[in-house]
Tab-separated table of C-alpha atoms and ligand atoms in Angstrom:
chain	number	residue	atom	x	y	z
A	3	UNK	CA	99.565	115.089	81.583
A	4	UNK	CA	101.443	115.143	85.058
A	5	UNK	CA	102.921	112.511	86.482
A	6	UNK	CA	102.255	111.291	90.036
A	7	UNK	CA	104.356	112.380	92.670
A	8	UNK	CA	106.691	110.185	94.316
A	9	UNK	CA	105.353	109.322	97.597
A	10	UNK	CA	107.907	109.870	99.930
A	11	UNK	CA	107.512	108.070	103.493
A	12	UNK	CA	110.162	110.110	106.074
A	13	UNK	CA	110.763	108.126	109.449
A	14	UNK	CA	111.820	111.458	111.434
A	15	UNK	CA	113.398	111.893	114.865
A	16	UNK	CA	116.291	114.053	113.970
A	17	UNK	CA	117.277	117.375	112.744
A	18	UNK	CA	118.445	115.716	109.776
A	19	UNK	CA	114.343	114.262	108.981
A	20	UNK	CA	113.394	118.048	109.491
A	21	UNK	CA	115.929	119.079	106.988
A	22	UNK	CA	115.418	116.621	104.608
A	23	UNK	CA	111.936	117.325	104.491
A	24	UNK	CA	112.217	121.091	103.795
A	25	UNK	CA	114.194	119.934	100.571
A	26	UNK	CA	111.959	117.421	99.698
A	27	UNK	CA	109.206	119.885	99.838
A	28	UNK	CA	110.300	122.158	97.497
A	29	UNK	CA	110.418	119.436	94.658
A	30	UNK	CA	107.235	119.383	93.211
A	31	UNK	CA	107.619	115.791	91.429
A	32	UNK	CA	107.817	114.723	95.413
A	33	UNK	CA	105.534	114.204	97.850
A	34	UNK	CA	106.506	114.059	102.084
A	35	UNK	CA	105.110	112.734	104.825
A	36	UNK	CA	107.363	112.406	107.675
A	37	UNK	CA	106.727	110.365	110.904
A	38	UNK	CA	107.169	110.933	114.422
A	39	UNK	CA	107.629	108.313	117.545
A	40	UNK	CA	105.429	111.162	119.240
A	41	UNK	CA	108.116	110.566	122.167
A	42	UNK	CA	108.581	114.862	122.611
A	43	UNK	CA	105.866	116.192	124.126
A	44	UNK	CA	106.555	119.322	121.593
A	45	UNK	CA	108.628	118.677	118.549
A	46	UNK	CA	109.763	121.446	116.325
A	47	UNK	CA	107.596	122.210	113.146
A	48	UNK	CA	108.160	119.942	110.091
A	49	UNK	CA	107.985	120.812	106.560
A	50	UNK	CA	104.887	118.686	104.452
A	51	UNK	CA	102.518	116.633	106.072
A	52	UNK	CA	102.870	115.155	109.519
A	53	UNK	CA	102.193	111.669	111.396
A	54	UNK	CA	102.300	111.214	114.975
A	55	UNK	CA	102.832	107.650	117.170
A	56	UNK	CA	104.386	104.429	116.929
A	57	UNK	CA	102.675	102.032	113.806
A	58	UNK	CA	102.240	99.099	115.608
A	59	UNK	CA	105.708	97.123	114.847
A	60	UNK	CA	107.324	96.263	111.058
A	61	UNK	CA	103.795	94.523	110.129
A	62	UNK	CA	101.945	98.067	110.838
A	63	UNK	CA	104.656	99.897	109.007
A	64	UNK	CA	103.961	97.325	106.446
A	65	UNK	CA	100.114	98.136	106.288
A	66	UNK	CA	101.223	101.977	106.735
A	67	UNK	CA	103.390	102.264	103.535
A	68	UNK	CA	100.750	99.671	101.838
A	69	UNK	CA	97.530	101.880	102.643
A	70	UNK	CA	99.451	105.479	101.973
A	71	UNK	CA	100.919	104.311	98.604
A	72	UNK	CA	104.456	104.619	99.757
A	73	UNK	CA	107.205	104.653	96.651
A	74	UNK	CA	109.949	105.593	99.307
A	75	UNK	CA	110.326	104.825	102.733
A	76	UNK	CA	113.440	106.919	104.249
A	77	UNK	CA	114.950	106.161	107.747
A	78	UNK	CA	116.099	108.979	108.868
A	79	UNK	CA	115.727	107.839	112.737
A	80	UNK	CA	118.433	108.200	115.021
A	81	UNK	CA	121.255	106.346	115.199
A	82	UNK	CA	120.199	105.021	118.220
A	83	UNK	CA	117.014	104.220	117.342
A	84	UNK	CA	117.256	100.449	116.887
A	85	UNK	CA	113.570	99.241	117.334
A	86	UNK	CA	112.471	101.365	113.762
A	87	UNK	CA	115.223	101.301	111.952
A	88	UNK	CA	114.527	97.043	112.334
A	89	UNK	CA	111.184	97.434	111.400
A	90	UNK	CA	111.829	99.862	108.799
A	91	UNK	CA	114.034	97.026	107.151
A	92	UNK	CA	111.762	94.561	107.269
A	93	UNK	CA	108.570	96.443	106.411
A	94	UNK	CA	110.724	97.323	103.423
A	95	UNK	CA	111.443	93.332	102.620
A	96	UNK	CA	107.539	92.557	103.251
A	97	UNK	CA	105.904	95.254	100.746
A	98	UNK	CA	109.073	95.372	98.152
A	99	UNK	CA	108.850	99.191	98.883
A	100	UNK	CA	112.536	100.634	99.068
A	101	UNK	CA	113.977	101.581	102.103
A	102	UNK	CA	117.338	103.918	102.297
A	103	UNK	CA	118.535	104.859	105.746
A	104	UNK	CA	120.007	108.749	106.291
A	105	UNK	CA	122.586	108.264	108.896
A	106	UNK	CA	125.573	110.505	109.970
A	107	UNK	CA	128.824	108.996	110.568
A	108	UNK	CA	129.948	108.276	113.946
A	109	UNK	CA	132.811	110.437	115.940
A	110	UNK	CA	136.401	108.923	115.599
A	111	UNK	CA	138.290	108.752	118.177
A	112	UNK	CA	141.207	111.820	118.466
A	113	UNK	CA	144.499	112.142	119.717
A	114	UNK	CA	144.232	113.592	123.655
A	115	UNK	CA	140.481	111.671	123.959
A	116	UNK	CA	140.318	109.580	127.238
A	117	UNK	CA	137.750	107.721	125.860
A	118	UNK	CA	136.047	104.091	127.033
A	119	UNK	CA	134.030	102.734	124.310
A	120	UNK	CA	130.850	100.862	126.271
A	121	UNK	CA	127.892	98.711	123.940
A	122	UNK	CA	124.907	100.256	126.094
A	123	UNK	CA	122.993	102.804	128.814
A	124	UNK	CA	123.186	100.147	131.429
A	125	UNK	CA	127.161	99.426	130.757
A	126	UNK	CA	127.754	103.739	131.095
A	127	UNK	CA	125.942	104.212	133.924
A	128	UNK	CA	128.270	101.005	135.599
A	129	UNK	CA	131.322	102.544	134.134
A	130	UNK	CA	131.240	105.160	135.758
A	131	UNK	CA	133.581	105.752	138.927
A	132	UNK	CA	132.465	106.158	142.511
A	133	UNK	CA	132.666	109.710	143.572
A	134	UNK	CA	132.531	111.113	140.090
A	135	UNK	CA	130.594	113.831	138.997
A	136	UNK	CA	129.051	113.171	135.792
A	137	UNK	CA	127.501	115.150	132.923
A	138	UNK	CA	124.885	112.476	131.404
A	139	UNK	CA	123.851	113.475	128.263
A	140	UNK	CA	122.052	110.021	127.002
A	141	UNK	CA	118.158	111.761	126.810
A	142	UNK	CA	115.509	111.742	128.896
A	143	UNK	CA	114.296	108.093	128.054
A	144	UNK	CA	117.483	106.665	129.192
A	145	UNK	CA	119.122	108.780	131.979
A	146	UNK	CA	117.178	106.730	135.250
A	147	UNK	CA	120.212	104.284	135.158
A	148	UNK	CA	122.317	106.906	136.103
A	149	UNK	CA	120.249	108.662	139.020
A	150	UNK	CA	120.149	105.730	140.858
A	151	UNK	CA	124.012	105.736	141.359
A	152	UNK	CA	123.593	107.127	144.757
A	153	UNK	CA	127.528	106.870	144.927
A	154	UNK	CA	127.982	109.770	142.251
A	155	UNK	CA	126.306	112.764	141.505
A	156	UNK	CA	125.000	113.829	137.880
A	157	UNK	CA	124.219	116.673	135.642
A	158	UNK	CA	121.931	115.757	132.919
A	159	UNK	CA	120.958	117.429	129.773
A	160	UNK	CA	117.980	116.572	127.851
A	161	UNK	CA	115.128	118.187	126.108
A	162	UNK	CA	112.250	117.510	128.166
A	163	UNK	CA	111.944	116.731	131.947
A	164	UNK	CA	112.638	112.984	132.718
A	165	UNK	CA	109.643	110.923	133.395
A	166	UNK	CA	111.030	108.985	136.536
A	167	UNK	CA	112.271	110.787	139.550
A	168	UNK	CA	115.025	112.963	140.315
A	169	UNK	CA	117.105	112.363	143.743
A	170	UNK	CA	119.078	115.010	145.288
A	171	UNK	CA	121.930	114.285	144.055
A	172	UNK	CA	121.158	115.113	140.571
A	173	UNK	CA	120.314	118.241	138.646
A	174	UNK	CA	118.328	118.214	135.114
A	175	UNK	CA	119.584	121.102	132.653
A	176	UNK	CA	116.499	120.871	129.918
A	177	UNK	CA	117.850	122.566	126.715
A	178	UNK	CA	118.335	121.818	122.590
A	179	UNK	CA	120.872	121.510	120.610
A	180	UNK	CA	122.981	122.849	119.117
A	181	UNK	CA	125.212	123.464	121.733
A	182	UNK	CA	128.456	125.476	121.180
A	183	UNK	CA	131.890	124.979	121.993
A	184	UNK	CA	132.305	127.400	124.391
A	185	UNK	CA	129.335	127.196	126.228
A	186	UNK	CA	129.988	123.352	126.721
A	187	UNK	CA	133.154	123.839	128.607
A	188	UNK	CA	132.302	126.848	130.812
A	189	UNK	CA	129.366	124.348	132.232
A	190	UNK	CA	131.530	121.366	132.632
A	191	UNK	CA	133.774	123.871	134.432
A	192	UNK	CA	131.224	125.810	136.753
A	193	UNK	CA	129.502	122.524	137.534
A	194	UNK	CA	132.868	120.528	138.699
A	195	UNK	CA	132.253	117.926	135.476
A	196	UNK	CA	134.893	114.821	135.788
A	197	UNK	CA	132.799	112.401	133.060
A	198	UNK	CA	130.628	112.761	130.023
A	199	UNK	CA	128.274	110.271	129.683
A	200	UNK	CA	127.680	110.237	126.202
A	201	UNK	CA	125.944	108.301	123.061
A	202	UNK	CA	127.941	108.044	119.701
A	203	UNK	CA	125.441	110.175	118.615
A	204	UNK	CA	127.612	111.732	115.367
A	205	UNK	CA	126.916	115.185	113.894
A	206	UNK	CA	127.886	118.790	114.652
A	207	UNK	CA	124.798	119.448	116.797
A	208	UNK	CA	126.300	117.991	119.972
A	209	UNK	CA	129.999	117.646	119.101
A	210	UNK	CA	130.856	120.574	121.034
A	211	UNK	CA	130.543	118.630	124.199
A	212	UNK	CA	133.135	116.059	123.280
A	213	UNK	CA	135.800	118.399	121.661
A	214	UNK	CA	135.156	120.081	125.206
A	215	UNK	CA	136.072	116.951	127.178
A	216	UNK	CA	138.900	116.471	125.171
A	217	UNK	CA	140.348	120.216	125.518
A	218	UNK	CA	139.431	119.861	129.657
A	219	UNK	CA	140.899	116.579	129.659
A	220	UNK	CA	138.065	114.761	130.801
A	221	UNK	CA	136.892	110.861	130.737
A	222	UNK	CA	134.492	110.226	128.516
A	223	UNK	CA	132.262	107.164	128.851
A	224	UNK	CA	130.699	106.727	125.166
A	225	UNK	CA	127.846	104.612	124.213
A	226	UNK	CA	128.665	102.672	121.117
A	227	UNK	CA	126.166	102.338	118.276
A	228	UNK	CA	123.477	99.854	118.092
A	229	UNK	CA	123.343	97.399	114.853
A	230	UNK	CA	121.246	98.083	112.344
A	231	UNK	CA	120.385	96.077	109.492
A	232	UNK	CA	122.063	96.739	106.124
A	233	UNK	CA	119.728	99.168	103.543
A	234	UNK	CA	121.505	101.764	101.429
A	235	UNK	CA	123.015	104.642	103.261
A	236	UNK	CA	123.464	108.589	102.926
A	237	UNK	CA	125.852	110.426	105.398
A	238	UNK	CA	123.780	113.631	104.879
A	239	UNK	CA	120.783	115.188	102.995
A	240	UNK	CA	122.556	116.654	100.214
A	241	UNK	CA	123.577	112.766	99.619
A	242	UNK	CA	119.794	111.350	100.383
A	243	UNK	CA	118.802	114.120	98.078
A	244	UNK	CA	121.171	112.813	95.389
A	245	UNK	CA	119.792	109.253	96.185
A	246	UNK	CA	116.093	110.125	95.711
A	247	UNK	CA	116.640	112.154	92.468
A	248	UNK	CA	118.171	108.774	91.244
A	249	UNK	CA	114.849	107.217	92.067
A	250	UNK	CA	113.233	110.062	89.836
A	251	UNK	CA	115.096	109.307	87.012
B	26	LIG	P1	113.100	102.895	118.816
B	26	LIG	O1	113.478	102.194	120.066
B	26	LIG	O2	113.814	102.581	117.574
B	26	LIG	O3	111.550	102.681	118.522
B	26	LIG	C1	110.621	102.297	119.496
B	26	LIG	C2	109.249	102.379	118.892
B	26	LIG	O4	108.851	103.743	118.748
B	26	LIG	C3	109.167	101.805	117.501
B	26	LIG	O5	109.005	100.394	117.531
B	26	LIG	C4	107.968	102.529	116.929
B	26	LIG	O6	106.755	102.006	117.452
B	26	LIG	C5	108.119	103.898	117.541
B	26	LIG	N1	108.860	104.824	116.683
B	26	LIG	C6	110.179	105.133	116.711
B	26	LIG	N2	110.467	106.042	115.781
B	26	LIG	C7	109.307	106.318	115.139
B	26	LIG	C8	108.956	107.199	114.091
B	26	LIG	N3	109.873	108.014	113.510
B	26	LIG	N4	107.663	107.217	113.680
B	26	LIG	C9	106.736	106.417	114.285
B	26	LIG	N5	107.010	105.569	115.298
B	26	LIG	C10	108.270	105.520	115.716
B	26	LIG	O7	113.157	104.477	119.037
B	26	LIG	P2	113.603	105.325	120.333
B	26	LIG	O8	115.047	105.096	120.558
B	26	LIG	O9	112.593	105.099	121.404
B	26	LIG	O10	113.443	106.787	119.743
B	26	LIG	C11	112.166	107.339	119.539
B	26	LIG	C12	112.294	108.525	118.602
B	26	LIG	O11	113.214	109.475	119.128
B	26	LIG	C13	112.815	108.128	117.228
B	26	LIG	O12	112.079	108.834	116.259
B	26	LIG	C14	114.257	108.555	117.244
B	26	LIG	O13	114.688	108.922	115.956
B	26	LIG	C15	114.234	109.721	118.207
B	26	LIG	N6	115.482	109.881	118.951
B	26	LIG	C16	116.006	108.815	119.609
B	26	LIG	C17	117.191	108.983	120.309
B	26	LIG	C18	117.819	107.830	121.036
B	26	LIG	O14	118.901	108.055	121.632
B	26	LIG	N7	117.249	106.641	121.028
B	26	LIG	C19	117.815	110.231	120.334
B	26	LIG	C20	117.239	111.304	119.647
B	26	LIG	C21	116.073	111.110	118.958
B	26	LIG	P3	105.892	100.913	116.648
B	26	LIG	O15	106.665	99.638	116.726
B	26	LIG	O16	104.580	100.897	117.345
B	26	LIG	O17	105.790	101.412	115.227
């Protein structure tokens, strides 16, 4: 007789949940169901079944993983996405259902970087000088700190129009990554770029900007990571993949 698939909850957000999914997928002892904060208006397709919208805090994750028969719950949010990766952890604790967390590792620092290191959005968008003209590249649901600097002027790049309003002196590129290396620096050169705002976002999707900055000598302003509470880690899907096929035995 066939055993049951393992039930695999995916807490998505990044390229990496889309990924993993696809390869999770094609095992047939597996089955997906990844999760979405519902926070772009049109996300790319996902492999497996799909969830939209926020649970309702760690005690609806709880219920969530409870209800659906969860034997896996993998956090594959993004780095900067404190609020679920906390609730993740302690839905986790509550239900005794395991919870591993698919992270990429942060960029190092390089020789050449003129880089200042700052712990949030707010503490970027102070950082930066008067005068400057800055390339903010934090997303949409963080980049109103910066367009009301009325002493600077921006260029920001993010998926999907902003939700607040944008003053003159700023201009909204909407595009997705990945971005490539060459492309990066001929904008940060036809659009008179002295700063990147950035967030230590890791991964080769949006690397290109900061190896440009470097190579153009430019400031960058980076947005350290957020805490998040200690569950077993993978750097990348091959090495969640490895971890789950563990749990298969
Ligand atoms: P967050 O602050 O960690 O989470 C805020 C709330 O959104 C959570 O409490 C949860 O609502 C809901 N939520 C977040 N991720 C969810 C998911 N995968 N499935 C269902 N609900 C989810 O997250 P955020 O920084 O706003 O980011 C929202 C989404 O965008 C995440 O999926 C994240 O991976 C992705 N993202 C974030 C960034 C970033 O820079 N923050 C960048 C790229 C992508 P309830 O408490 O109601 O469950």
């Amino acid at each position: 007789m066939p055993t049951k698939p393992l039930r695999v909850l995916v807490l998505g957000g990044t390229g990496e949940a889309r990924c993993l999914a696809e390869r999770l997928v094609a095992d047939e002892r597996i089955s997906v169901i990844t999760s979405l904060a519902g926070v772009t208006r049109e996300p790319r397709s996902f492999a497996g079944a799909l969830r939209t919208g926020g649970f309702g805090g760690a005690k609806g994750l709880q219920t969530f993983v409870v209800d659906e028969r969860i034997d896996l719950l993998i956090d594959a949010a993004h780095p900067f996405a404190a609020q679920i990766s906390a609730n993740a952890a302690k839905a986790s604790r509550g239900s005794g259902i395991q919870c591993l967390r698919l992270e990429r590792p942060p960029w190092e620092l390089q020789e050449g970087d003129r880089l200042t290191n700052v712990p949030d959005v707010q503490a970027a968008a102070d950082a930066i000088p008067r005068g400057a003209r800055a390339f903010v590249t934090v997303g949409r649901q963080d980049v109103a700190a910066f367009l009301v600097r009325e002493d600077i002027s921006v260029v920001a790049r993010m998926i999907e129009p902003p939700d607040v309003a944008v003053p003159d002196h700023a201009e909204i590129i909407l595009a997705r990554p990945p971005f490539a290396l060459a492309d990066e620096k001929a904008l940060m050169e036809t659009k008179g770029i002295s700063v990147l705002v950035a967030k230590n976002s890791g991964g080769t999707a949006t690397e290109a900007k900061i190896v440009a900055a470097r190579e153009l000598s430019l400031q960058v302003i980076m947005v350290v990571r957020p805490e998040k509470p200690p569950v077993p880690t993978a750097a990348d899907v091959d090495e969640m993949v490895d971890l789950i096929e563990g749990e298969l035995g």
